[in-house]
Coordinates of C-alpha atoms and ligand atoms in Angstrom, one line a residue:
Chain A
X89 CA -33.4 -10.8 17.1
X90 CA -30.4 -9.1 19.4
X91 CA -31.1 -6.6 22.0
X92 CA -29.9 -3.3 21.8
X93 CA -28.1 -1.4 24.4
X94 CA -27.6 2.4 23.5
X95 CA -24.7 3.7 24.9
X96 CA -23.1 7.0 24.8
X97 CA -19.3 5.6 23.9
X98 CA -16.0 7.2 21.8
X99 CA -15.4 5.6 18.5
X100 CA -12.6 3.5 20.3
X101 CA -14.3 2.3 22.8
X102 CA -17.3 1.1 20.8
X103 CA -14.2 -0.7 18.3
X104 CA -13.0 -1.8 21.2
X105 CA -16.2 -3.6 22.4
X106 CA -17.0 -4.8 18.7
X107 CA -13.5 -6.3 18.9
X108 CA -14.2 -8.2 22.4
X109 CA -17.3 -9.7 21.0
X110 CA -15.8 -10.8 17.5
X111 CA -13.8 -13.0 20.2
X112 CA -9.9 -13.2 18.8
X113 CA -7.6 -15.6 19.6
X114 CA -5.4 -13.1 19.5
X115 CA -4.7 -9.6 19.6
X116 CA -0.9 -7.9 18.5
X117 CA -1.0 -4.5 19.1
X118 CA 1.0 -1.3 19.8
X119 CA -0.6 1.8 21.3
X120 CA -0.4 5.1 18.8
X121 CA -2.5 8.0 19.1
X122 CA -5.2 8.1 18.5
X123 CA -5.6 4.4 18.3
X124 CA -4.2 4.0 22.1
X125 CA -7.4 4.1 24.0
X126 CA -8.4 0.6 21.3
X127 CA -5.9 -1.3 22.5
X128 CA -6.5 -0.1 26.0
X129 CA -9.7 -0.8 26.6
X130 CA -9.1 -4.3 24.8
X131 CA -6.4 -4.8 27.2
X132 CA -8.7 -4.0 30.1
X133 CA -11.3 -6.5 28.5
X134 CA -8.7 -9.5 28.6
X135 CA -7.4 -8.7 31.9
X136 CA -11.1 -8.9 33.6
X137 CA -11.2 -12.0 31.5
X138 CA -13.8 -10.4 29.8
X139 CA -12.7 -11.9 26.3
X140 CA -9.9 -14.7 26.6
X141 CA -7.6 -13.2 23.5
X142 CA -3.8 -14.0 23.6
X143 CA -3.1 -10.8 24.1
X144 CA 0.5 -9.5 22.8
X145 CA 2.8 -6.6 24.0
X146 CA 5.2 -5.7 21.4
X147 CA 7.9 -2.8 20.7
X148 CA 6.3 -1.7 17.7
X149 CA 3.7 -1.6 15.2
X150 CA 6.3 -3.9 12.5
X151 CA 6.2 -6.4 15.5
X152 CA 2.6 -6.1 16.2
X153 CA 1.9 -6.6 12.3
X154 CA 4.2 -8.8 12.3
X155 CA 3.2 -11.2 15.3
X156 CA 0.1 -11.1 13.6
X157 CA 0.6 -12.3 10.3
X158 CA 2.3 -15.2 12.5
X159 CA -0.4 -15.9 14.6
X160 CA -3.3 -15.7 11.5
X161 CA -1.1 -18.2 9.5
X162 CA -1.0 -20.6 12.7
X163 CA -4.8 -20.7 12.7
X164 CA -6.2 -18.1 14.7
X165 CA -8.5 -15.6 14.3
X166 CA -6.5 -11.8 14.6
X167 CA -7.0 -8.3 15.3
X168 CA -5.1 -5.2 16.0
X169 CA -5.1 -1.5 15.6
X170 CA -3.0 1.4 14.2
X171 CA -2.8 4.7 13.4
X172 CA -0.2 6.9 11.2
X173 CA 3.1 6.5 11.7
X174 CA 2.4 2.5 13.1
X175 CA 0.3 2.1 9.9
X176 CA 3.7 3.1 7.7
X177 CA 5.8 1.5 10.2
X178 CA 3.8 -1.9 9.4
X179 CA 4.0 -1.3 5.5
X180 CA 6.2 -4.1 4.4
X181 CA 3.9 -6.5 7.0
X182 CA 0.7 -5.2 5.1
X183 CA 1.8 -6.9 2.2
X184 CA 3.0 -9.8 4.0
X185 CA -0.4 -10.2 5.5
X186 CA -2.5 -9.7 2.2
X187 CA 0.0 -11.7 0.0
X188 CA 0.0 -14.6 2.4
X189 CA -4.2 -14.1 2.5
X190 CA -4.6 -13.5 6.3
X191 CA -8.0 -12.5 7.3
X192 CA -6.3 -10.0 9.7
X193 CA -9.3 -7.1 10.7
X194 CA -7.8 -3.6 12.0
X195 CA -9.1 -0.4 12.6
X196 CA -6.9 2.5 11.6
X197 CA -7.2 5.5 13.5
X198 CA -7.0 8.0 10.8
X199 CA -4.1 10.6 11.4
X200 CA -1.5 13.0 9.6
X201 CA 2.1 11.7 8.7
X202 CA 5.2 13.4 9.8
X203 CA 6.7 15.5 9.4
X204 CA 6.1 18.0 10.4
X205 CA 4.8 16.2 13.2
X206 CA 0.9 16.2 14.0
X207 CA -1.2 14.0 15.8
X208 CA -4.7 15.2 14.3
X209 CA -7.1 13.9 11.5
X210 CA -6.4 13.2 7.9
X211 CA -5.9 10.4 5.5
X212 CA -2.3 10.6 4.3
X213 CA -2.2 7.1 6.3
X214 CA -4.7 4.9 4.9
X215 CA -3.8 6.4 1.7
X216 CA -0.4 5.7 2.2
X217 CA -1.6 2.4 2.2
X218 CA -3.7 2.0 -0.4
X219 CA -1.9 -0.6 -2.4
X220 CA -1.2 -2.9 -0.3
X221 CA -4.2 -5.0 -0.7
X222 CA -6.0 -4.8 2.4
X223 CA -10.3 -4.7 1.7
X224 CA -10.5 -1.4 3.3
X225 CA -13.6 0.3 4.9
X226 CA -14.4 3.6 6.1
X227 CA -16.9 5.2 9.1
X228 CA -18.3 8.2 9.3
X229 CA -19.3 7.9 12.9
X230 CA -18.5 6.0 15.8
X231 CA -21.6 4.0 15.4
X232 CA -20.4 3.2 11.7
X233 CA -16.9 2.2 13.1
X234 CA -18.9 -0.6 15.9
X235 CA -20.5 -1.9 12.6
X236 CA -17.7 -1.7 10.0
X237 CA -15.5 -3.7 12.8
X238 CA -18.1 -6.6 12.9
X239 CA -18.8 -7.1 8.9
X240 CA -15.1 -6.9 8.5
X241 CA -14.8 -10.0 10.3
X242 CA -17.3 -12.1 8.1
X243 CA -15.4 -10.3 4.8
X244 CA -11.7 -11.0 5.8
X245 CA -12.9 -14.8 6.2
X246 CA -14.9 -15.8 3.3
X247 CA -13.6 -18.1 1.3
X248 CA -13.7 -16.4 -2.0
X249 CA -12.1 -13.6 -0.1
X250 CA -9.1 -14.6 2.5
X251 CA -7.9 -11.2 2.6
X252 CA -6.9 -8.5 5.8
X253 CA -9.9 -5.9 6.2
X254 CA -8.6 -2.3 7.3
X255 CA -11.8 -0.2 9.2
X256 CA -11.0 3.6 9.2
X257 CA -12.3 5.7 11.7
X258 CA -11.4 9.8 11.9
X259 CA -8.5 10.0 14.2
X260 CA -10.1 12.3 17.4
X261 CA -13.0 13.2 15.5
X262 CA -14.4 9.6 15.5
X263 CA -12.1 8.0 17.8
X264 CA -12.1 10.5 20.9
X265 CA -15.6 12.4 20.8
X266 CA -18.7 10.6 22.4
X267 CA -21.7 9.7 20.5
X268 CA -24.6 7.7 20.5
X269 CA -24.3 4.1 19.4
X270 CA -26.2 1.1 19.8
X271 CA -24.3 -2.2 20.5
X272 CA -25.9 -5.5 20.1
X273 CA -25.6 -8.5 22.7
X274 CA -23.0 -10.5 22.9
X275 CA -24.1 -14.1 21.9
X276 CA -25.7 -12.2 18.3
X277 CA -22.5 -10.6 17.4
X278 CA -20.8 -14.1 18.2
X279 CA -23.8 -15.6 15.7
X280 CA -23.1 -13.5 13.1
X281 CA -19.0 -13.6 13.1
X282 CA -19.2 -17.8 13.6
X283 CA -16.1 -19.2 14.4
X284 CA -13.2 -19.3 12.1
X285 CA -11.8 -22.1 10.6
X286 CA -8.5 -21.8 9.4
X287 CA -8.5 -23.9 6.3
X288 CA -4.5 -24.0 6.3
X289 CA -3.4 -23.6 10.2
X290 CA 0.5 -23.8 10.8
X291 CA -0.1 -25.5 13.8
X292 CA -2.8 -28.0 12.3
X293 CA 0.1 -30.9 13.4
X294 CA -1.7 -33.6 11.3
X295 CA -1.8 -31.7 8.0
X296 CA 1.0 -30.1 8.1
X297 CA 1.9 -26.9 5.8
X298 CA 4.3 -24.4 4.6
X299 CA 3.5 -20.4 4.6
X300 CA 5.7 -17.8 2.8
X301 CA 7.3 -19.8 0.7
X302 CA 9.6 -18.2 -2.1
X303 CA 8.5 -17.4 -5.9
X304 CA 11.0 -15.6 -7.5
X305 CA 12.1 -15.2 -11.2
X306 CA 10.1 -17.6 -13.5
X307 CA 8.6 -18.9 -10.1
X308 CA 4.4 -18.0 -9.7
X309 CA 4.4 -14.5 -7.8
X310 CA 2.8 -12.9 -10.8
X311 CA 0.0 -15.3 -10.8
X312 CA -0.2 -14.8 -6.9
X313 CA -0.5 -10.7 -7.6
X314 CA -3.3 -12.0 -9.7
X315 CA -5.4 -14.3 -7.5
X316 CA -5.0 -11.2 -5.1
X317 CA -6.2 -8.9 -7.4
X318 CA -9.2 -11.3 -8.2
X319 CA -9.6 -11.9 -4.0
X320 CA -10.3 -8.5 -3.6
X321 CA -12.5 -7.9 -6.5
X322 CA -14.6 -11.0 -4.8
X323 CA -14.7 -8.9 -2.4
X324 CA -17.4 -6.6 -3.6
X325 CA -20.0 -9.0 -3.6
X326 CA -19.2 -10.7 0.2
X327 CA -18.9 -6.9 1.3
X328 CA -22.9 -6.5 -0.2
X329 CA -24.3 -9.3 0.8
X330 CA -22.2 -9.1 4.6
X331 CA -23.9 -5.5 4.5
X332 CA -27.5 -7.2 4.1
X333 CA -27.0 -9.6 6.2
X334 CA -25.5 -7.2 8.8
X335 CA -28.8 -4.5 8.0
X336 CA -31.2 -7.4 8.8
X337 CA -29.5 -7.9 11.9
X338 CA -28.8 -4.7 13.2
X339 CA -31.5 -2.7 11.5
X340 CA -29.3 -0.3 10.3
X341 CA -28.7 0.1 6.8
X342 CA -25.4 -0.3 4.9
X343 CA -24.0 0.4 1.3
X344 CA -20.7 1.0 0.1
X345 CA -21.9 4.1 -1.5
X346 CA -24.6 5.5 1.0
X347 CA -26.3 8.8 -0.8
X348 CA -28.3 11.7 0.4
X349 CA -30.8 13.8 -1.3
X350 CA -29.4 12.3 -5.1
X351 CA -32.5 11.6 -6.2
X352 CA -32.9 14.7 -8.0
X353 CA -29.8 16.5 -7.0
X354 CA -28.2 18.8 -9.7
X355 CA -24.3 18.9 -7.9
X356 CA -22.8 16.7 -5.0
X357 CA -20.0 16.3 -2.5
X358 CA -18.5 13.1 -2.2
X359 CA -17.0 12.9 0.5
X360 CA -15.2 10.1 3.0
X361 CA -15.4 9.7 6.6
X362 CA -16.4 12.3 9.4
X363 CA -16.8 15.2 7.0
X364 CA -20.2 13.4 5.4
X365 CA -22.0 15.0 9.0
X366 CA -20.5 18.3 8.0
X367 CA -21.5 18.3 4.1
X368 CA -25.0 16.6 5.4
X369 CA -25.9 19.4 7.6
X370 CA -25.0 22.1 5.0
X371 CA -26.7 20.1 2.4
X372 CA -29.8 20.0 4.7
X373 CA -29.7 24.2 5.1
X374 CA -29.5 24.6 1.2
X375 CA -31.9 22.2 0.3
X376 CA -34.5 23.7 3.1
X377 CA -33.6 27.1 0.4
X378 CA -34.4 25.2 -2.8
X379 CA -31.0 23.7 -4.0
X380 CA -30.8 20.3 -5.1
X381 CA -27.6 19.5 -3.8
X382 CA -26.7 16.0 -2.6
X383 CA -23.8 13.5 -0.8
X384 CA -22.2 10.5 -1.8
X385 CA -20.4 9.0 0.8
X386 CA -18.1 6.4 0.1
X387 CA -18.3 3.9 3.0
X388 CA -15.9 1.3 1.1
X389 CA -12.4 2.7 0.0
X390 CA -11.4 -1.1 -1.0
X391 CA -12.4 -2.2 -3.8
X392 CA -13.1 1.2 -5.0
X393 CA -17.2 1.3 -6.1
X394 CA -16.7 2.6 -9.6
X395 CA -19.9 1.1 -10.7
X396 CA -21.8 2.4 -7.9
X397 CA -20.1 6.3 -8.0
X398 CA -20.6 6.1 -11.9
X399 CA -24.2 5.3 -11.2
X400 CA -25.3 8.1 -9.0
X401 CA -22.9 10.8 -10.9
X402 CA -23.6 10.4 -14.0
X403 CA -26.2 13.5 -14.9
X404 CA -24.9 15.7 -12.8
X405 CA -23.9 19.2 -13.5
X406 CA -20.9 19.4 -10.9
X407 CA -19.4 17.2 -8.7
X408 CA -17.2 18.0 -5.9
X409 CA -14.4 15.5 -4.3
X410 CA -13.1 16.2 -1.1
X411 CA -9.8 14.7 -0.3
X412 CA -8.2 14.8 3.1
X413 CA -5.0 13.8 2.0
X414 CA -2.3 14.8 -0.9
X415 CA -1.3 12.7 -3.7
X416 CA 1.6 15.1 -4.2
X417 CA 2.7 15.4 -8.1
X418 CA -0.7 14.2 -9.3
X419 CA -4.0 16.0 -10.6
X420 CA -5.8 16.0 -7.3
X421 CA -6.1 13.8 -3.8
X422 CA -6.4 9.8 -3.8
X423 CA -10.2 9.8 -4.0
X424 CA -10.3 12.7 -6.4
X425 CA -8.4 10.3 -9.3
X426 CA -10.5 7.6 -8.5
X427 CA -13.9 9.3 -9.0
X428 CA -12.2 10.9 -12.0
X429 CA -11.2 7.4 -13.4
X430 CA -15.1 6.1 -12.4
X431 CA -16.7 8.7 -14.5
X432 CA -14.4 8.1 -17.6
X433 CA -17.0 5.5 -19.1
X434 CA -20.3 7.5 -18.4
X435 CA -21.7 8.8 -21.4
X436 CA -21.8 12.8 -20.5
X437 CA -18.7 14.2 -18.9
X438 CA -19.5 15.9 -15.5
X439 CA -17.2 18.1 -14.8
X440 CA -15.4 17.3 -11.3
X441 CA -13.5 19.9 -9.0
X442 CA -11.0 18.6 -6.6
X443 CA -10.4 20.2 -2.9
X444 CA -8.1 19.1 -0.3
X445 CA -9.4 19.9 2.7
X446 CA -8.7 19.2 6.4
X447 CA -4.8 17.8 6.2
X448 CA -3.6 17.7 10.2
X449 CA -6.9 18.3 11.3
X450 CA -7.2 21.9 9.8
X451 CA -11.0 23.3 11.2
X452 CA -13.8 22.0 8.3
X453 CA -16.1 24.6 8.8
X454 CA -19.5 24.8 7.8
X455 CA -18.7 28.0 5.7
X456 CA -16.2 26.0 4.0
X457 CA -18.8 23.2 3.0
X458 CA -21.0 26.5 2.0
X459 CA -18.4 27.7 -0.3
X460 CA -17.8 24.0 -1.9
X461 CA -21.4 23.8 -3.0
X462 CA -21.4 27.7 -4.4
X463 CA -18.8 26.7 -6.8
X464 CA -20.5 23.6 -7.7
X465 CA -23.5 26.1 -8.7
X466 CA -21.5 28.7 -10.2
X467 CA -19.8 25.4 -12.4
X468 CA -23.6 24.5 -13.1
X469 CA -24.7 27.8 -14.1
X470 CA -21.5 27.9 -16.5
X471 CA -19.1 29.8 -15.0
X472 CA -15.6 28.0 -15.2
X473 CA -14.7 25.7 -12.1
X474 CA -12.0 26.8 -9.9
X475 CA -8.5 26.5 -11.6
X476 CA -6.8 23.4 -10.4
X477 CA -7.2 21.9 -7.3
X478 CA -8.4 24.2 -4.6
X479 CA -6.6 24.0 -1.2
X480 CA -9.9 24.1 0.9
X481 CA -9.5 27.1 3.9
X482 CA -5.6 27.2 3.3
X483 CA -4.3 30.5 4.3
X484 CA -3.3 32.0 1.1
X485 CA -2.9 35.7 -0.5
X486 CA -5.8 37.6 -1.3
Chain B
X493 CA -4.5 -31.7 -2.2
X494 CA -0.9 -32.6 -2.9
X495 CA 1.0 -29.9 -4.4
X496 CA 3.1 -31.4 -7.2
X497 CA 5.9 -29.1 -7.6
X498 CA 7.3 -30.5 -10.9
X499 CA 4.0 -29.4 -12.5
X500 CA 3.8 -25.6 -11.0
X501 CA 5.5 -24.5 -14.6
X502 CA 2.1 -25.3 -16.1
X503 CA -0.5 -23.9 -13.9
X504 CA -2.4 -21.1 -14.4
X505 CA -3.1 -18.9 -11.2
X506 CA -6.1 -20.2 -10.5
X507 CA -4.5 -23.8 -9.7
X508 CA -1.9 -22.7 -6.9
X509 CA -3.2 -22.6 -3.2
X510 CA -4.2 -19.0 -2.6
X511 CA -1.7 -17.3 -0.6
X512 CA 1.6 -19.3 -1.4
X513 CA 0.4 -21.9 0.9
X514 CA 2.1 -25.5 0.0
X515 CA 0.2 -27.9 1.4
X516 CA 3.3 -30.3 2.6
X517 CA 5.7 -29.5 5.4
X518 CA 8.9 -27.8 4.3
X519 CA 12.1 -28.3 5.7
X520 CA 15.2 -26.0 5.7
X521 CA 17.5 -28.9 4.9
X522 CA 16.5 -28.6 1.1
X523 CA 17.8 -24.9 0.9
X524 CA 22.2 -24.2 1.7
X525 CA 21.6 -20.6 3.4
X526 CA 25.2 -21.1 4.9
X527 CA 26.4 -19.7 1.4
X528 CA 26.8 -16.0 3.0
X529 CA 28.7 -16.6 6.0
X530 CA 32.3 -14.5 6.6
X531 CA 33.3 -16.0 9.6
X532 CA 32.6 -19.9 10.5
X533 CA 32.9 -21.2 13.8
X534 CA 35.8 -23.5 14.9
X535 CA 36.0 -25.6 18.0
X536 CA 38.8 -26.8 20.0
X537 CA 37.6 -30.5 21.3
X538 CA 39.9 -30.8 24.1
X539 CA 38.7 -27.3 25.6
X540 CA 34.9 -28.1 24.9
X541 CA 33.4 -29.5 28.6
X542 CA 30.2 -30.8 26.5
X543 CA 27.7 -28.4 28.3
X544 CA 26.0 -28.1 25.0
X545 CA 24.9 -24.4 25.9
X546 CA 26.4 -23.3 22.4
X547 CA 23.9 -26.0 21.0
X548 CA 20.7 -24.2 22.7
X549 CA 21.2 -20.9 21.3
X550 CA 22.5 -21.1 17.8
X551 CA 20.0 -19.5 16.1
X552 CA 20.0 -22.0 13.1
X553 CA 20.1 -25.1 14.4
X554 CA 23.3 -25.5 13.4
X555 CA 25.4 -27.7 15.9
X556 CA 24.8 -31.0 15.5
X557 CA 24.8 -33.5 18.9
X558 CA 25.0 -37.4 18.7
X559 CA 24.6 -39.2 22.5
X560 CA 24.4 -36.0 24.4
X561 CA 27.6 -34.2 22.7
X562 CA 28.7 -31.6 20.3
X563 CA 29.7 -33.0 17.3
X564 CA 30.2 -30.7 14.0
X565 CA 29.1 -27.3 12.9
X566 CA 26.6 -27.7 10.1
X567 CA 28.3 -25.2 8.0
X568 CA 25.4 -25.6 5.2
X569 CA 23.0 -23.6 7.4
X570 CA 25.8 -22.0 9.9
X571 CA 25.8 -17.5 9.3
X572 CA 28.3 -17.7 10.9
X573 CA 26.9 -14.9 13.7
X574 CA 29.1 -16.0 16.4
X575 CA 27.0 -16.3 19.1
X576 CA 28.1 -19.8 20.0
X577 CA 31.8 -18.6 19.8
X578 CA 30.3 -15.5 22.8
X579 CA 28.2 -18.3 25.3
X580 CA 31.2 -20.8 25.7
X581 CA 32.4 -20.6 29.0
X582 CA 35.3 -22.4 28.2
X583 CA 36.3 -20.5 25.1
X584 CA 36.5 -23.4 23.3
X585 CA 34.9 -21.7 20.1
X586 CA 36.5 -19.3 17.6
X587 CA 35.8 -17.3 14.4
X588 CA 37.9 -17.9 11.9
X589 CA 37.4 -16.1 8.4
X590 CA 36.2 -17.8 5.7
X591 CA 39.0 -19.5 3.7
X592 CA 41.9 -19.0 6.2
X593 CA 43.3 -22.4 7.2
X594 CA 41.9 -23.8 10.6
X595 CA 43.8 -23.4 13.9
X596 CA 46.0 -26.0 14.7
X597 CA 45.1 -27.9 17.7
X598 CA 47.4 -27.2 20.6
Ligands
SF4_692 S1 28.2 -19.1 14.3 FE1 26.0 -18.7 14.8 S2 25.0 -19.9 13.2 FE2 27.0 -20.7 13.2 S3 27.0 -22.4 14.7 FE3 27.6 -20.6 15.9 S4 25.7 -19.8 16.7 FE4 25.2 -21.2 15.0
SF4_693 S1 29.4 -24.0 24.8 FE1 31.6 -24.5 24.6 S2 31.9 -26.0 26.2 FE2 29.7 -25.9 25.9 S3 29.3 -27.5 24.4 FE3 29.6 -25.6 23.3 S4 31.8 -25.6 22.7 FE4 31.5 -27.1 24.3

């Protein structure tokens, strides 16, 4: 069994650490806020030797993706790290790196997109990005973030899988605050990543291969799009049974879907990413009054859990989503359509309120949590939900 | 697994190596990428002092040497950047545009 060491770390620094023991060959990488303090402390790592990583310096986050994707298809193992406007700088190389199936593991520092300009929490990044075919996971905490970073390894690598894993973590609200988290030894994280072995290295001399070749009209990129699309939904099973290999190991648990108090909960937030500790501790208060409310916090973005959300919605009398990012034009946030779509097939139709909450790191307040779950009880006690979707602590007329 | 490119017509997406990968080494000489060029370089043999420096940094492997000298442009893969016609210390390179006749040698 590994040894523990608590420490009292960032979010960054804790990725940072998981990164030095998953051991890459090498590392790409461009400093953005808030991701800087990543790459940083990695840097510090290979210069004390601390982890022998190639180690690249490049002029921006298309280069970093893009030296990368160039290193994973010679045979190493990667990693790097972005945030906002580096995450939509490296768009093209995202699907370059998916398309070509390069285990590639980054953590996103999650962060607003220009303009106007803000360097504070939301998702309009990773959402941004949502297509592009990267397994995607999300943490709540910095303790989640250490974790997420270490699975991520084991899922971009399988063999049924061969895809880049994103990890998420709250852009100053995970990344910059200190918390408690408990970091295994050295030699078990090593254990449990193994070493990778390319099964199609560039530089492999004595078999030698060609990467990013050309399929064009009547040539097989549909049929690629497809073995992508079945890649990725592989990837549900290696990210469960990753997870329980992970829990056994670390003693913590894991589930794409993790859920609080829906055992017998009549309405419930779900919720992505920091915000889960806010709607917990609300939850907590109005339970302690008699309420059964609950959360459902979605801990994997990519693939979506459908089955899983329809699972512990269906019943309910109101659901709330809370999206920290826009889908401008459309019915609600990113993660509002997808629970939507999820609950299509369940035999009773719960009705589900969308709110957009926190864009550029706008205050999530307790109070604002409060009011969330009084609509979900006016909804249940059948009073109409709010009209449309509800712009959560906006300024706004009276 | 050899990848038998005549066949690919057939397959279904299960059968192609995941990610585009062909398993065989592939070699630019198969594809004419010279096709777009505007300009194509022209060299005057007399001026040329064989310091092959034109030879290290054309970006496309483009000027062919036989025993230690320049020989001809390979104007199948040449894009006609220039860049050989800028490092000549001797000037012995020019761009000429596509189609125009080539410079008579003086
Ligand atoms: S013009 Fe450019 S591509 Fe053509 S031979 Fe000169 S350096 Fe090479
Ligand atoms: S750089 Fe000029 S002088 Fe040197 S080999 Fe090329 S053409 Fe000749």
């Amino acid at each position: 069994m590994p040894t523990h060491k608590t420490l009292a770390a960032t979010g960054n620094s804790v990725v940072a650490e998981a990164m030095r023991q998953c051991a890459p060959d090498v590392m790409a990488a461009y400093p953005i806020t808030p991701q800087t303090t990543i790459v940083e402390e990695f840097a510090g790592f290979v210069a004390k030797g601390r982890v022998h990583t190639e180690y690249v310096t490049v002029e921006s986050e298309h280069s970093a993706m893009s030296a990368c994707v160039g290193a994973s298809a010679a045979g190493a193992r990667v990693m790097t790290a972005t945030s906002s406007q580096g995450l939509a700088l490296m768009w093209e190389e995202l699907h370059i790196a998916s398309g070509m199936r390069l285990p590639i593991v980054m953590a996103n520092a999650n962060r607003a997109i220009s303009a106007p300009i803000n360097i504070h929490c939301d998702h309009s990044d990773i959402m941004g990005a949502r297509d592009s075919g990267w397994v995607t996971y999300f943490a709540e905490t910095a303790q989640e973030a250490y974790d997420n970073t270490i699975m991520a390894v084991r899922v971009a690598e399988h063999s049924d899988v061969m895809l880049p894993v994103m990890t998420c973590l709250d852009g100053f609200i995970t990344t910059h605050s200190i918390d408690r988290v408990s970091v295994m030894d050295d030699e078990s994280v090593a254990g449990f990543v193994g070493s990778y072995k390319p099964k199609n290295a560039l530089l492999d001399t004595d078999a030698p291969v060609l990467h990013g070749a050309f399929a064009g009209l009547g040539g097989p990129y549909f049929e690629f799009k497809k073995q992508q699309r079945v890649a990725i939904e592989n990837a549900r099973a290696v990210i469960k049974s990753v997870g329980e290999e992970y829990s056994a190991l670390s003693g913590r648990p894991f589930d794409v879907v993790e859920t609080w108090g829906m055992e017998d909960a009549e309405t419930a937030i779900v919720v992505i990413g920091s915000t889960a500790g806010n709607a917990r501790h609300v939850a907590r208060d109005l339970r302690a009054k008699g309420q059964k409310v609950g959360i459902v916090k979605i801990r994997v973005w990519r693939p979506f859990p459908y089955a899983e959300l329809a699972s512990v919605l269906k019943g309910l009398k109101a659901v709330a989503v809370l999206d920290r990012a826009e889908s401008f034009g459309a019915e609600g946030g990113p993660l509002y359509l997808e629970v939507r779509s999820a609950l299509y097939d369940a035999e009773t139709r719960v009705p589900v309120v969308g709110y957009i909450y926190g864009l550029g790191g706008a205050d999530v307040k307790l109070e604002l949590m409060e009011k969330v779950y009084s609509d979900l009880s006016d909804i249940a006690a059948g009073t109409a939900a709010p009209a449309g979707l509800v712009y959560l602590g906006a300024r706004e007329e009276a | 697994m050899k990848w038998d490119i005549s066949q690919m017509g057939s397959w279904t997406y299960k059968q192609f190596p995941p990610g585009a990968v062909i398993p065989e080494a592939g070699n630019s000489d198969d594809y004419v990428t010279g096709g777009w060029r505007s300009e194509r370089p022209w060299r005057n043999d007399e001026k040329c002092t064989q310091c092959l420096l034109c030879w290290i940094v054309c970006p496309d492997s483009s000027i062919r040497v036989a025993d230690e000298k320049v020989t001809t442009f390979d104007l199948e893969h040449c894009k006609g950047c220039g860049i050989c016609a800028q490092v000549c210390p001797v000037d012995a390179i020019d761009m000429v545009p596509e189609g125009c006749d080539l410079p008579e040698v003086k």
